Coordinates of C-alpha atoms in Angstrom, one line a residue:
Chain A
X1 CA 4.7 29.8 4.3
X2 CA 8.2 29.5 4.3
X3 CA 10.1 28.9 1.1
X4 CA 10.6 25.1 0.7
X5 CA 12.4 25.0 -2.8
X6 CA 15.7 23.4 -3.2
X7 CA 17.8 24.5 -6.2
X8 CA 20.4 21.6 -6.5
X9 CA 21.9 19.7 -9.5
X10 CA 20.7 22.7 -11.9
X11 CA 17.2 22.0 -11.1
X12 CA 14.3 23.0 -8.8
X13 CA 12.9 20.4 -6.3
X14 CA 9.6 21.7 -5.1
X15 CA 10.7 20.7 -1.3
X16 CA 13.4 18.8 0.4
X17 CA 11.4 15.4 0.5
X18 CA 12.8 12.7 -1.7
X19 CA 11.5 9.1 -1.9
X20 CA 14.5 7.0 -1.9
X21 CA 15.3 4.2 -4.4
X22 CA 13.4 1.0 -3.5
X23 CA 10.4 1.0 -1.2
X24 CA 8.5 3.4 -3.4
X25 CA 8.8 0.9 -6.4
X26 CA 8.5 2.8 -9.5
X27 CA 5.8 5.2 -7.9
X28 CA 2.9 3.8 -9.6
X29 CA 1.1 2.5 -6.5
X30 CA 1.8 5.5 -4.5
X31 CA 0.9 7.7 -7.3
X32 CA -2.5 6.3 -7.5
X33 CA -3.1 7.3 -3.6
X34 CA -1.2 10.4 -3.0
X35 CA -0.3 13.4 -4.6
X36 CA 3.2 13.5 -5.8
X37 CA 3.4 17.0 -6.2
X38 CA 3.7 16.9 -2.3
X39 CA 7.2 15.5 -2.7
X40 CA 10.4 17.0 -4.2
X41 CA 11.4 14.1 -6.0
X42 CA 10.8 10.6 -6.4
X43 CA 13.7 7.9 -6.9
X44 CA 12.7 4.9 -8.9
X45 CA 13.7 1.4 -8.0
X46 CA 17.1 0.5 -9.5
X47 CA 16.9 -0.3 -13.1
X48 CA 19.6 -2.8 -14.7
X49 CA 20.1 -3.8 -18.2
X50 CA 18.4 -7.1 -18.2
X51 CA 15.5 -8.0 -16.2
X52 CA 16.3 -9.3 -12.5
X53 CA 14.0 -11.7 -10.5
X54 CA 15.9 -10.8 -7.3
X55 CA 16.4 -12.8 -4.4
X56 CA 14.1 -15.7 -2.8
X57 CA 12.3 -15.4 0.2
X58 CA 12.7 -14.3 2.8
X59 CA 13.3 -10.9 1.7
X60 CA 12.6 -9.1 4.8
X61 CA 13.7 -9.7 8.3
X62 CA 12.8 -8.0 11.4
X63 CA 15.8 -6.2 13.3
X64 CA 15.3 -4.0 16.3
X65 CA 14.2 -0.6 15.2
X66 CA 14.4 -1.6 11.7
X67 CA 14.3 -4.5 9.3
X68 CA 17.0 -6.2 7.1
X69 CA 16.0 -6.3 3.5
X70 CA 17.4 -8.6 0.8
X71 CA 15.2 -7.8 -2.6
X72 CA 18.2 -8.1 -4.8
X73 CA 17.4 -5.4 -7.4
X74 CA 14.2 -7.2 -8.6
X75 CA 13.4 -5.3 -11.7
X76 CA 12.0 -5.6 -15.2
X77 CA 15.2 -4.3 -16.9
X78 CA 15.8 -1.4 -19.1
X79 CA 13.6 -2.1 -21.9
X80 CA 10.5 -2.9 -20.0
X81 CA 11.4 0.3 -17.9
X82 CA 11.5 2.5 -21.0
X83 CA 8.4 1.0 -22.8
X84 CA 6.0 0.5 -19.6
X85 CA 7.1 2.5 -16.7
X86 CA 8.5 5.5 -18.1
X87 CA 5.6 6.9 -19.8
X88 CA 4.0 6.8 -16.7
X89 CA 6.7 8.1 -14.5
X90 CA 7.2 10.9 -17.0
X91 CA 3.6 12.2 -16.0
X92 CA 4.3 12.4 -12.4
X93 CA 4.3 16.0 -11.0
X94 CA 7.4 15.7 -9.3
X95 CA 11.1 15.5 -10.2
X96 CA 12.1 12.0 -11.2
X97 CA 15.5 10.6 -10.3
X98 CA 16.2 7.2 -12.1
X99 CA 18.2 4.8 -10.3
X100 CA 20.7 2.6 -12.3
X101 CA 23.2 -0.3 -11.5
X102 CA 25.3 -2.4 -13.6
X103 CA 27.7 -5.2 -13.2
X104 CA 30.6 -3.2 -14.9
X105 CA 31.4 0.4 -15.9
X106 CA 30.6 -0.5 -19.4
X107 CA 27.1 -1.8 -18.3
X108 CA 26.4 1.3 -16.2
X109 CA 27.4 3.6 -19.4
X110 CA 25.1 1.6 -21.6
X111 CA 22.2 2.3 -19.3
X112 CA 23.2 5.9 -18.8
X113 CA 23.2 6.3 -22.8
X114 CA 19.8 4.4 -23.2
X115 CA 18.1 7.0 -20.7
X116 CA 20.1 9.8 -22.0
X117 CA 17.5 10.5 -24.9
X118 CA 14.6 9.9 -22.8
X119 CA 12.3 12.8 -21.3
X120 CA 11.3 12.6 -17.8
X121 CA 14.6 11.7 -16.4
X122 CA 15.7 14.6 -14.2
X123 CA 18.7 12.7 -12.7
X124 CA 20.5 9.6 -12.7
X125 CA 21.3 8.0 -9.5
X126 CA 24.0 5.2 -9.8
X127 CA 23.6 2.6 -7.2
X128 CA 27.0 1.7 -5.9
X129 CA 25.9 0.2 -2.8
X130 CA 23.4 -2.3 -2.9
X131 CA 24.2 -5.0 -0.3
X132 CA 21.9 -7.5 -1.7
X133 CA 23.4 -8.7 -5.3
X134 CA 26.3 -11.2 -5.6
X135 CA 29.6 -10.1 -6.2
X136 CA 29.0 -6.5 -7.4
X137 CA 28.0 -3.1 -6.5
X138 CA 29.1 -2.5 -2.9
X139 CA 31.7 -0.3 -3.6
X140 CA 34.2 -0.7 -1.2
X141 CA 36.8 1.1 -3.0
X142 CA 37.6 4.4 -4.7
X143 CA 38.8 3.0 -7.7
X144 CA 35.5 1.0 -8.3
X145 CA 33.3 4.2 -7.6
X146 CA 35.5 6.1 -9.9
X147 CA 35.1 3.6 -12.7
X148 CA 31.4 3.2 -12.6
X149 CA 30.7 7.1 -12.3
X150 CA 33.1 7.8 -15.2
X151 CA 31.0 5.2 -17.0
X152 CA 27.8 7.1 -16.3
X153 CA 29.6 10.5 -16.8
X154 CA 30.9 9.7 -20.3
X155 CA 27.2 8.5 -21.6
X156 CA 25.1 11.2 -20.1
X157 CA 24.8 15.0 -19.4
X158 CA 22.2 14.3 -16.8
X159 CA 23.1 15.5 -13.2
X160 CA 24.5 12.3 -11.7
X161 CA 24.1 11.1 -8.2
X162 CA 26.3 8.3 -6.8
X163 CA 24.3 6.4 -4.2
X164 CA 27.2 5.4 -1.7
X165 CA 27.6 3.2 1.5
X166 CA 27.9 4.4 4.6
X167 CA 30.7 1.9 5.6
X168 CA 34.4 1.9 5.5
X169 CA 36.3 4.8 4.0
X170 CA 33.3 6.5 2.9
X171 CA 34.8 10.0 2.6
X172 CA 37.3 8.4 0.0
X173 CA 34.3 7.2 -2.1
X174 CA 32.5 10.7 -1.9
X175 CA 35.8 12.1 -3.0
X176 CA 36.0 9.5 -5.7
X177 CA 32.8 10.0 -7.2
X178 CA 32.7 13.7 -7.1
X179 CA 36.2 13.7 -9.2
X180 CA 34.8 11.2 -11.6
X181 CA 32.1 13.7 -12.5
X182 CA 29.4 13.0 -10.1
X183 CA 27.3 16.2 -9.3
X184 CA 26.4 15.1 -5.9
X185 CA 26.0 11.9 -3.6
X186 CA 23.2 10.0 -1.9
X187 CA 24.4 8.9 1.5
X188 CA 23.8 6.3 2.9
X189 CA 22.7 2.9 1.3
X190 CA 21.3 0.2 4.0
X191 CA 24.1 -1.1 6.3
X192 CA 25.0 -4.7 5.8
X193 CA 23.7 -7.0 8.6
X194 CA 22.5 -10.4 9.5
X195 CA 20.4 -12.4 11.6
X196 CA 20.5 -15.9 12.6
X197 CA 17.8 -18.4 13.4
X198 CA 18.0 -19.3 17.0
X199 CA 16.2 -22.8 16.5
X200 CA 18.5 -23.9 13.9
X201 CA 21.7 -21.8 14.1
X202 CA 21.5 -21.0 10.3
X203 CA 21.4 -17.3 8.8
X204 CA 17.9 -16.0 8.3
X205 CA 18.6 -14.8 4.7
X206 CA 19.5 -17.0 1.9
X207 CA 22.7 -14.7 1.1
X208 CA 23.4 -14.5 5.0
X209 CA 23.8 -10.6 4.6
X210 CA 20.9 -8.3 3.8
X211 CA 20.8 -4.2 4.0
X212 CA 19.8 -3.0 7.5
X213 CA 17.5 0.1 7.0
X214 CA 15.2 2.2 9.2
X215 CA 15.4 4.1 12.5
X216 CA 18.2 1.7 13.6
X217 CA 20.7 3.3 11.0
X218 CA 19.5 7.1 11.4
X219 CA 22.3 8.1 13.8
X220 CA 24.9 6.5 11.5
X221 CA 23.4 8.1 8.3
X222 CA 23.2 11.4 10.2
X223 CA 27.0 11.4 11.2
X224 CA 28.0 10.2 7.5
X225 CA 26.0 13.4 5.8
X226 CA 27.6 15.6 8.7
X227 CA 31.3 14.5 7.9
X228 CA 30.6 14.7 4.1
X229 CA 29.2 18.0 4.4
X230 CA 32.3 19.3 6.4
X231 CA 34.8 17.8 3.7
X232 CA 32.8 18.9 0.7
X233 CA 31.0 22.4 1.6
X234 CA 29.7 22.6 -1.9
X235 CA 28.4 19.3 -3.1
X236 CA 24.8 18.1 -3.2
X237 CA 24.1 15.6 -0.7
X238 CA 20.8 13.5 -0.4
X239 CA 20.7 12.5 3.2
X240 CA 19.4 9.2 3.4
X241 CA 19.0 6.4 5.9
X242 CA 16.2 5.8 8.7
X243 CA 14.9 9.4 8.7
X244 CA 11.0 9.0 9.6
X245 CA 9.8 12.0 10.7
X246 CA 10.0 15.7 10.8
X247 CA 12.7 15.4 13.7
X248 CA 15.0 13.3 11.6
X249 CA 14.4 15.5 8.6
X250 CA 15.4 18.6 10.4
X251 CA 18.6 16.8 11.7
X252 CA 19.4 15.7 8.4
X253 CA 19.1 19.5 7.0
X254 CA 21.2 20.8 10.0
X255 CA 23.8 18.1 9.4
X256 CA 24.1 19.4 5.8
X257 CA 21.8 17.5 3.4
X258 CA 20.3 19.3 0.7
X259 CA 17.7 16.8 0.0
X260 CA 16.3 14.0 2.4
X261 CA 15.8 10.6 1.1
X262 CA 12.9 8.4 2.9
X263 CA 13.1 4.6 2.1
X264 CA 11.9 2.7 5.2
X265 CA 9.5 5.2 6.2
X266 CA 7.7 5.0 2.9
X267 CA 7.5 1.2 3.8
X268 CA 6.3 1.7 7.5
X269 CA 4.2 4.8 6.9
X270 CA 3.8 6.6 3.7
X271 CA 1.3 8.8 4.7
X272 CA 3.5 10.4 7.1
X273 CA 6.2 11.1 4.3
X274 CA 3.5 12.8 2.2
X275 CA 2.7 15.0 5.2
X276 CA 6.1 15.9 5.8
X277 CA 6.7 19.0 3.4
X278 CA 3.8 20.5 5.2
X279 CA 5.0 19.7 8.9
X280 CA 8.6 21.5 7.7
X281 CA 6.7 24.5 6.5
X282 CA 4.6 24.7 9.6
X283 CA 7.8 24.3 11.9
X284 CA 9.8 26.9 10.1
X285 CA 6.6 29.3 10.0
X286 CA 6.4 29.0 13.7
X287 CA 9.8 30.0 14.1
X288 CA 9.9 32.9 11.6
X289 CA 12.4 31.2 9.2
X290 CA 11.8 32.3 5.7
X291 CA 13.5 29.5 3.8
X292 CA 14.4 26.0 4.4
X293 CA 17.8 26.9 3.0
X294 CA 18.6 28.3 6.3
X295 CA 18.6 25.3 8.0
X296 CA 21.1 23.4 5.4
X297 CA 24.4 22.7 7.2
X298 CA 23.6 24.9 10.2
X299 CA 25.2 22.5 12.6
X300 CA 28.3 23.5 10.7
X301 CA 28.2 27.2 11.4
X302 CA 26.9 27.6 15.1
X303 CA 23.5 26.5 14.9
X304 CA 20.3 28.2 13.2
X305 CA 20.4 31.3 15.7
X306 CA 23.8 32.3 14.8
X307 CA 24.6 33.6 11.2
Chain B
X1 CA -23.5 -12.4 7.0
X2 CA -23.3 -12.6 3.2
X3 CA -22.2 -9.3 1.6
X4 CA -22.2 -8.9 -2.3
X5 CA -21.0 -5.2 -2.2
X6 CA -19.2 -4.9 -5.6
X7 CA -18.2 -1.5 -4.6
X8 CA -15.5 -2.6 -2.0
X9 CA -14.3 -5.1 -4.7
X10 CA -13.7 -2.6 -7.5
X11 CA -12.2 0.0 -5.1
X12 CA -9.9 -2.8 -3.9
X13 CA -8.7 -3.1 -7.8
X14 CA -8.6 0.3 -8.4
X15 CA -5.6 1.0 -6.3
X16 CA -4.4 0.3 -2.9
X17 CA -5.9 1.9 0.2
X18 CA -4.2 4.2 2.3
X19 CA -7.0 4.1 5.1
X20 CA -5.3 4.2 8.4
X21 CA -6.7 4.5 11.8
X22 CA -5.5 4.9 15.2
X23 CA -7.2 2.0 16.4
X24 CA -7.7 0.6 20.2
X25 CA -7.6 -2.8 21.6
X26 CA -11.0 -3.6 22.7
X27 CA -11.1 -7.1 23.8
X28 CA -8.4 -9.8 23.9
X29 CA -8.6 -13.5 25.2
X30 CA -5.7 -15.6 25.4
X31 CA -5.4 -19.5 25.2
X32 CA -3.5 -22.0 23.8
X33 CA -0.8 -19.9 22.5
X34 CA -3.2 -17.9 20.7
X35 CA -5.0 -14.5 21.4
X36 CA -8.4 -13.5 20.0
X37 CA -8.2 -9.8 19.9
X38 CA -10.8 -7.1 18.8
X39 CA -9.5 -3.8 17.5
X40 CA -11.8 -0.5 17.4
X41 CA -11.1 1.6 14.3
X42 CA -12.6 4.7 12.7
X43 CA -15.6 3.8 10.9
X44 CA -14.1 5.2 7.7
X45 CA -11.4 2.2 7.5
X46 CA -12.5 0.1 4.8
X47 CA -13.5 -3.1 6.2
X48 CA -11.2 -6.0 4.6
X49 CA -12.9 -8.6 2.3
X50 CA -12.1 -12.2 3.2
X51 CA -8.2 -13.0 2.4
X52 CA -7.4 -9.3 2.7
X53 CA -5.1 -8.4 5.4
X54 CA -4.1 -5.2 7.3
X55 CA -1.0 -3.9 8.7
X56 CA -0.6 -3.3 12.5
X57 CA 1.9 -1.6 14.5
X58 CA 2.2 -0.8 18.3
X59 CA 4.0 2.4 19.2
X60 CA 6.3 0.3 21.2
X61 CA 6.3 -2.4 19.0
X62 CA 8.6 -3.4 15.9
X63 CA 9.4 -0.5 13.5
X64 CA 7.6 -2.0 10.4
X65 CA 4.0 -3.0 10.7
X66 CA 3.0 -6.6 10.6
X67 CA 0.4 -8.1 8.3
X68 CA -2.6 -9.8 9.8
X69 CA -5.6 -11.4 8.0
X70 CA -8.8 -11.0 9.9
X71 CA -11.4 -13.2 11.6
X72 CA -14.0 -11.0 11.2
X73 CA -14.8 -7.3 10.1
X74 CA -17.5 -4.9 10.1
X75 CA -17.5 -1.0 10.3
X76 CA -15.6 0.3 13.2
X77 CA -14.3 -3.2 14.2
X78 CA -11.6 -5.8 13.3
X79 CA -11.3 -9.1 14.8
X80 CA -8.0 -11.0 14.7
X81 CA -6.7 -14.5 15.7
X82 CA -3.1 -14.1 16.6
X83 CA -0.7 -16.8 17.3
X84 CA 1.6 -15.3 20.1
X85 CA 4.8 -16.3 18.8
X86 CA 6.3 -13.0 17.7
X87 CA 7.3 -9.7 19.2
X88 CA 4.2 -7.7 18.0
X89 CA 1.7 -10.8 18.4
X90 CA 3.3 -11.2 21.7
X91 CA 2.8 -7.8 22.8
X92 CA -0.7 -7.4 21.3
X93 CA -1.5 -10.6 23.2
X94 CA -0.6 -8.9 26.6
X95 CA -1.7 -5.3 25.7
X96 CA -4.0 -3.4 28.1
X97 CA -7.3 -2.5 26.9
X98 CA -7.2 0.6 25.1
X99 CA -3.7 0.3 23.9
X100 CA -3.3 2.1 20.7
X101 CA -2.8 0.2 17.7
X102 CA -1.7 1.8 14.5
X103 CA -3.8 0.1 11.4
X104 CA -3.5 0.7 7.7
X105 CA -5.1 -1.4 4.8
X106 CA -7.0 -3.0 3.8
X107 CA -4.4 -4.9 1.4
X108 CA -4.2 -7.8 -1.0
X109 CA -6.7 -9.4 -3.5
X110 CA -9.8 -10.8 -1.6
X111 CA -10.0 -14.5 -2.0
X112 CA -13.6 -14.5 -3.8
X113 CA -12.0 -12.8 -6.9
X114 CA -8.9 -15.4 -7.3
X115 CA -11.1 -18.5 -7.1
X116 CA -13.4 -20.4 -9.5
X117 CA -17.2 -19.9 -8.5
X118 CA -18.3 -23.3 -10.0
X119 CA -17.4 -25.4 -7.2
X120 CA -17.6 -25.5 -3.4
X121 CA -14.5 -25.6 -1.3
X122 CA -13.3 -27.3 1.7
X123 CA -11.4 -24.6 3.6
X124 CA -8.1 -26.3 5.0
X125 CA -6.9 -24.0 7.9
X126 CA -4.0 -24.3 10.2
X127 CA -3.1 -22.2 13.4
X128 CA -3.8 -18.6 12.8
X129 CA -4.7 -19.6 9.2
X130 CA -7.9 -20.5 10.4
X131 CA -8.9 -16.7 10.6
X132 CA -9.3 -15.8 7.0
X133 CA -11.1 -18.9 6.3
X134 CA -13.8 -18.4 9.0
X135 CA -13.9 -14.9 7.5
X136 CA -14.6 -16.4 3.9
X137 CA -17.2 -19.1 5.3
X138 CA -19.3 -16.3 7.0
X139 CA -19.2 -14.2 3.9
X140 CA -19.8 -17.5 1.4
X141 CA -21.7 -20.3 2.7
X142 CA -22.7 -20.8 -0.6
X143 CA -19.0 -21.6 -1.5
X144 CA -18.3 -23.5 1.6
X145 CA -18.7 -27.4 1.6
X146 CA -16.6 -28.0 4.6
X147 CA -13.9 -27.0 6.9
X148 CA -10.7 -28.9 7.9
X149 CA -9.2 -27.0 10.8
X150 CA -6.3 -28.3 13.0
X151 CA -4.5 -26.5 15.8
X152 CA -1.6 -28.1 18.4
X153 CA -3.2 -27.2 21.8
X154 CA -6.7 -27.5 22.8
X155 CA -7.2 -23.7 24.2
X156 CA -7.8 -22.4 21.0
X157 CA -11.2 -24.1 21.2
X158 CA -12.1 -21.9 23.7
X159 CA -11.4 -18.7 21.5
X160 CA -13.3 -20.0 18.5
X161 CA -16.5 -21.7 20.3
X162 CA -18.7 -23.8 17.9
X163 CA -15.9 -24.0 15.3
X164 CA -15.2 -27.6 14.4
X165 CA -11.2 -27.6 15.1
X166 CA -9.2 -30.9 15.4
X167 CA -6.6 -30.7 18.4
X168 CA -3.6 -32.6 17.7
X169 CA -2.6 -32.9 21.4
X170 CA -5.9 -34.6 21.9
X171 CA -6.3 -37.2 19.3
X172 CA -3.4 -36.8 16.8
X173 CA -5.3 -35.5 14.1
X174 CA -4.5 -32.5 12.0
X175 CA -5.9 -30.3 9.6
X176 CA -4.3 -32.3 6.7
X177 CA -5.8 -35.5 8.3
X178 CA -9.2 -34.0 8.1
X179 CA -8.7 -32.4 4.6
X180 CA -8.1 -36.0 3.5
X181 CA -11.2 -37.2 4.9
X182 CA -13.5 -34.5 3.7
X183 CA -12.2 -33.7 0.4
X184 CA -13.5 -35.4 -2.6
X185 CA -13.3 -35.1 -6.5
X186 CA -15.3 -31.9 -7.6
X187 CA -14.6 -29.9 -4.6
X188 CA -11.8 -27.1 -4.4
X189 CA -9.3 -26.4 -1.7
X190 CA -8.7 -23.2 -0.1
X191 CA -5.8 -23.8 2.1
X192 CA -4.1 -21.4 4.9
X193 CA -1.7 -22.4 7.6
X194 CA 2.1 -23.0 8.2
X195 CA 4.1 -23.7 5.3
X196 CA 4.7 -27.6 6.1
X197 CA 0.8 -28.0 6.0
X198 CA 0.7 -26.1 2.6
X199 CA 3.5 -28.3 1.2
X200 CA 1.7 -31.2 2.2
X201 CA -1.3 -30.0 0.5
X202 CA 0.6 -29.0 -2.3
X203 CA 2.1 -32.6 -2.7
X204 CA -1.4 -34.2 -3.0
X205 CA -3.7 -31.9 -4.2
X206 CA -1.7 -29.5 -6.9
X207 CA -2.8 -31.2 -10.0
X208 CA -6.5 -30.7 -8.8
X209 CA -8.3 -27.7 -10.7
X210 CA -9.4 -25.9 -7.9
X211 CA -6.8 -25.9 -5.2
X212 CA -5.5 -22.5 -3.9
X213 CA -3.2 -21.7 -1.3
X214 CA -2.9 -18.4 0.9
X215 CA 0.8 -17.7 1.1
X216 CA 2.5 -16.0 4.0
X217 CA 5.7 -13.8 3.5
X218 CA 6.9 -11.0 5.6
X219 CA 5.1 -8.0 4.1
X220 CA 6.8 -4.6 3.8
X221 CA 4.9 -1.7 2.2
X222 CA 1.6 -3.8 1.9
X223 CA 0.7 -1.8 -1.1
X224 CA 2.8 -3.6 -3.7
X225 CA 5.8 -1.1 -4.3
X226 CA 8.7 -2.5 -2.3
X227 CA 8.8 -6.2 -3.7
X228 CA 9.6 -7.4 -0.1
X229 CA 7.0 -10.0 -0.3
X230 CA 7.5 -11.2 -3.9
X231 CA 7.7 -15.0 -4.6
X232 CA 8.2 -17.1 -7.9
X233 CA 5.1 -18.1 -9.8
X234 CA 4.8 -19.7 -13.1
X235 CA 3.8 -16.1 -14.5
X236 CA 6.9 -14.6 -12.9
X237 CA 7.6 -12.8 -9.8
X238 CA 4.0 -12.0 -7.8
X239 CA 3.5 -10.1 -4.6
X240 CA 1.7 -11.4 -2.0
X241 CA 0.5 -8.4 -1.0
X242 CA -1.1 -7.4 -4.5
X243 CA -1.7 -10.4 -6.6
X244 CA -1.9 -12.6 -3.6
X245 CA -2.2 -13.8 -0.9
X246 CA -4.1 -16.4 -2.5
X247 CA -2.4 -18.4 -5.4
X248 CA -3.7 -21.3 -7.5
X249 CA -1.3 -24.1 -6.3
X250 CA -0.1 -25.0 -9.5
X251 CA 1.1 -21.4 -9.9
X252 CA 3.6 -22.2 -7.2
X253 CA 5.6 -25.3 -7.9
X254 CA 8.4 -24.6 -5.5
X255 CA 5.7 -25.3 -2.7
X256 CA 5.5 -28.8 -3.5

């Protein structure tokens, strides 16, 4: 048995497997079928102040090696979240990361403040990169990131993760988030993409753009995590984007991720995600590696066989 | 065969199944742009009830599994009617016997638990929408008054011998035309098929008390978490994979 515990954000995570925000919903359906103590943390679907209906159909469009999603932050709003969902989420035998998003830094602050007194919210993740809502939250510039993260920071003493896009000058965005008080970053969100109907010549998605997720974006996500680790050796990174198996998880750890987010994989094959910590343990044990910590960032220091 | 095992129903409502199986393609016949395929699965795989669906994935196919309702199901064996117009469906139609198919499910609410039981139904099916209705008819003959099935090309009849199907290229008659002839007051409608067909039915029969439509959207997780399949209803956003796929026609006014 290798040690899988990850110490990050002032907390202990049982293992590095994190369900990323979105495909797992609020975890209720998964909790009915799987033992949540087999994962390190669950990230909730993004909560906004007011309820949101999300986008019209179609919300999912196939793409080579992945899918374009356009859910549009459908969620019941903070009131219903606190009353109906949080009491159940609080009882989950794993860490709970609550994803929040707002139209302004003030809205983010209001949400963070609402959740500040709630038990069972281990970490706040500020979603700054949803590609699927109009006129907000794809934070393309450091100023926006800084303002939104400051909003959350001003209202909460909880650990804060900034969920950032993997596009543009993403390292500047990481820098902005950290300088505004984030304790770490989740890299990357789905990448903006589109598809067009070949019979009509019209975009398949109502908003034209959707978020590309799945194995298609894995090498991109891996590279962003690698670069972020190089630039910020000490910060906490949740490496997310197209990881679907043990091999992808290992690569994320080598690139420098502390925790690994699984999004698309939860949609495609949840059983596999819940088996992953065990697979990781077996892999480490077979090689005589005592602690998963030994893998983190190994690509930056000559690999795992050189210390 | 009529089955009335309440066990399956209760379990389907307690939570999603994560029964998964490495299935094998056992038989496949192709005609008229459709394939009838049988996939062998573990005997422990929970057999879908009429209206429920399973997610299928081929090792070499699209990354996200696709949802398919079944034509017939029994322990260890699932049968499908596939329209050969998508990457996965085409690959399945062409796949060699013994090809591994990853199967997960079943998901969705069985038709019989969504419908009123005090009337009989005309089952209106277009294309591969015929499959879950045949599954229903076999399980619930006492609820089935008649069928109104239609396809474009005649080849499909070879895949479903003995089934009464209108073929558009023969006489121009559609499922919709047959429904007009065969439905009368006091009967319900269960409709499954392409969206234009469902729209036509909704326009004419939405005000009737027992008109139900089986909706199709691209399913994501299948178990109710990701909201990828959610549609607007009179009672808010509902998931095709969980509350659905069958909805009372009056619940989805946008369909008209």
